[in-house]
Coordinates of C-alpha atoms in Angstrom, one line a residue:
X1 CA 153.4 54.9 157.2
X2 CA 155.9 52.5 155.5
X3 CA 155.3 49.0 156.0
X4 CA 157.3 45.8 154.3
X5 CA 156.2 42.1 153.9
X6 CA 157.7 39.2 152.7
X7 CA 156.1 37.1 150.7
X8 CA 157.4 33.8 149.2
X9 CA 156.7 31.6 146.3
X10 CA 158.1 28.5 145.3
X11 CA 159.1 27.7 142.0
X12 CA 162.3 26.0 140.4
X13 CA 163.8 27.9 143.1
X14 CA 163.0 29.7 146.2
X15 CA 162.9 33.3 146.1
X16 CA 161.6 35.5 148.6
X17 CA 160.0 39.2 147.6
X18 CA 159.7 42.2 149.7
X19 CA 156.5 44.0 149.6
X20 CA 157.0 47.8 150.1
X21 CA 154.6 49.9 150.7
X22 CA 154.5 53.6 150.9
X23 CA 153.0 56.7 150.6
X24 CA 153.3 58.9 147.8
X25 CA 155.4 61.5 150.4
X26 CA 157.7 58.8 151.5
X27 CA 158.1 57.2 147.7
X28 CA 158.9 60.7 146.6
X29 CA 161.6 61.1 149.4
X30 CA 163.0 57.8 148.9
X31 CA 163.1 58.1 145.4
X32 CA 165.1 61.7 145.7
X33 CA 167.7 60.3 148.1
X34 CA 168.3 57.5 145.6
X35 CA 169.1 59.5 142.9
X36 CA 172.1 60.5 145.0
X37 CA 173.3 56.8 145.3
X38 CA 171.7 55.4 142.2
X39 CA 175.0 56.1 140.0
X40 CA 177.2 54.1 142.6
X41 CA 175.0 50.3 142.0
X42 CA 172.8 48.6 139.5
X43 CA 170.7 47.8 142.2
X44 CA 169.8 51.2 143.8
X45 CA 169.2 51.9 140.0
X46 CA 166.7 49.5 139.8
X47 CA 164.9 50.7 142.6
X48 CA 165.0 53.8 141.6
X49 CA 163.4 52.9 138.4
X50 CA 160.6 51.0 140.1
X51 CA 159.9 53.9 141.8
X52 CA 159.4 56.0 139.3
X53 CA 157.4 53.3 137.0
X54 CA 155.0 51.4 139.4
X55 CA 153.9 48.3 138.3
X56 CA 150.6 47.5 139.0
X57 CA 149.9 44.1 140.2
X58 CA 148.0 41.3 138.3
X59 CA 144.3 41.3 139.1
X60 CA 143.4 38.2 140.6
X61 CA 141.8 35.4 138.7
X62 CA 137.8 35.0 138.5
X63 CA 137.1 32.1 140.8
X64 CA 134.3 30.8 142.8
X65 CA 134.3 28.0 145.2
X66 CA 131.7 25.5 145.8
X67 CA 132.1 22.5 148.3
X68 CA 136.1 22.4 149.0
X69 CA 136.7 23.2 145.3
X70 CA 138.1 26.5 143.8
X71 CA 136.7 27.1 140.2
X72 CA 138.6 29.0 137.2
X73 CA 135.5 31.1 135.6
X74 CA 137.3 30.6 132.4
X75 CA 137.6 27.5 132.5
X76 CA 135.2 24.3 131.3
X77 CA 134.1 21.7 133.4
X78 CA 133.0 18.1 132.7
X79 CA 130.0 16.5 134.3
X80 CA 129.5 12.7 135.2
X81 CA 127.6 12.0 132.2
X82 CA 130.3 13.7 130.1
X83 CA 128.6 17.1 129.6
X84 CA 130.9 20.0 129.0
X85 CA 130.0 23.0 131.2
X86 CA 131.2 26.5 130.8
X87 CA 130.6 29.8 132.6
X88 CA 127.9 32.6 131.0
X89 CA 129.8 35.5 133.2
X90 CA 126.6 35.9 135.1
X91 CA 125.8 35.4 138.6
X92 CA 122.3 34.8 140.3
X93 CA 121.4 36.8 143.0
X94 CA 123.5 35.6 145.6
X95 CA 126.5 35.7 143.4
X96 CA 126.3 32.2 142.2
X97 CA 128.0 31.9 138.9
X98 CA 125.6 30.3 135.9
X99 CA 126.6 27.8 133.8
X100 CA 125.8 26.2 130.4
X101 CA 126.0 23.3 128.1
X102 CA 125.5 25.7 124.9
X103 CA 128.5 28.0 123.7
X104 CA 127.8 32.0 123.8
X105 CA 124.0 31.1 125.6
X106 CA 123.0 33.3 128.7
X107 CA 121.5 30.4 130.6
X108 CA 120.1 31.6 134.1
X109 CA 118.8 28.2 134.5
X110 CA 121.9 26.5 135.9
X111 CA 124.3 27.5 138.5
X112 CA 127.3 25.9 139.6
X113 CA 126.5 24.2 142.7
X114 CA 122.7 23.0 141.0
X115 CA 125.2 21.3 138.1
X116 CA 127.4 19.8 141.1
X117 CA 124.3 18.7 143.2
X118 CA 122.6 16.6 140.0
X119 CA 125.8 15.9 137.8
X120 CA 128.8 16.3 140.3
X121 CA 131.6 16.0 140.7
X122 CA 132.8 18.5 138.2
X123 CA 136.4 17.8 136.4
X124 CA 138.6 20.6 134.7
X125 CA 138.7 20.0 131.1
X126 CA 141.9 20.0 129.9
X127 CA 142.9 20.9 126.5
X128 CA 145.8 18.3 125.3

């Protein structure tokens, strides 16, 4: 079953995407009746072309969010008392990410919300 959705995203300008998904059956048709047309426009060239070369799409970022406020896993994080936080890549039990003061330690002694609970509020660090 084909489906299409719009999606858009604001930038310098506006521009607004079309989402199309199909199956494998109905890309392959689509894709033979284009060849048909595809000499006649750039743009039913293009769509053929994306056709045949899928892009996949970006995964998303790893984020976690804690009281209101979405957290980049990659990033560090700066504590009231001016303590530099960063993620281990670990999660407790129930998915929790840990966090740690040291560079490269495994730390499963500090999670993000204990951090945010006796050192909150958190703020991005932000390289200049």
């Amino acid at each position: 079953m084909a489906e299409a959705q719009y999606e858009t995203r604001t930038r310098t300008v506006e521009e607004t995407f079309v989402v199309l998904r199909l199956t494998e059956d109905e890309a392959e048709e689509l894709a033979g009746r284009l060849l048909y047309d595809a000499a006649d426009s750039d743009c039913m060239q293009r769509l053929l072309e994306a056709l045949r070369h899928p892009v996949s799409p970006a995964p998303p970022a790893d984020t976690f969010e804690y009281g209101g406020v979405m957290y980049d896993l990659s990033a560090k994080y700066r504590d009231t008392e001016a303590d530099v936080w960063s993620f281990t890549g670990r999660r407790d039990p129930e998915g929790i990410p840990y966090v740690t003061m040291y560079e490269g330690s495994n730390n499963t002694a500090d999670t993000i919300v204990s951090v945010n609970r006796g050192w909150g509020p958190l703020t991005k660090v932000v390289d200049a």
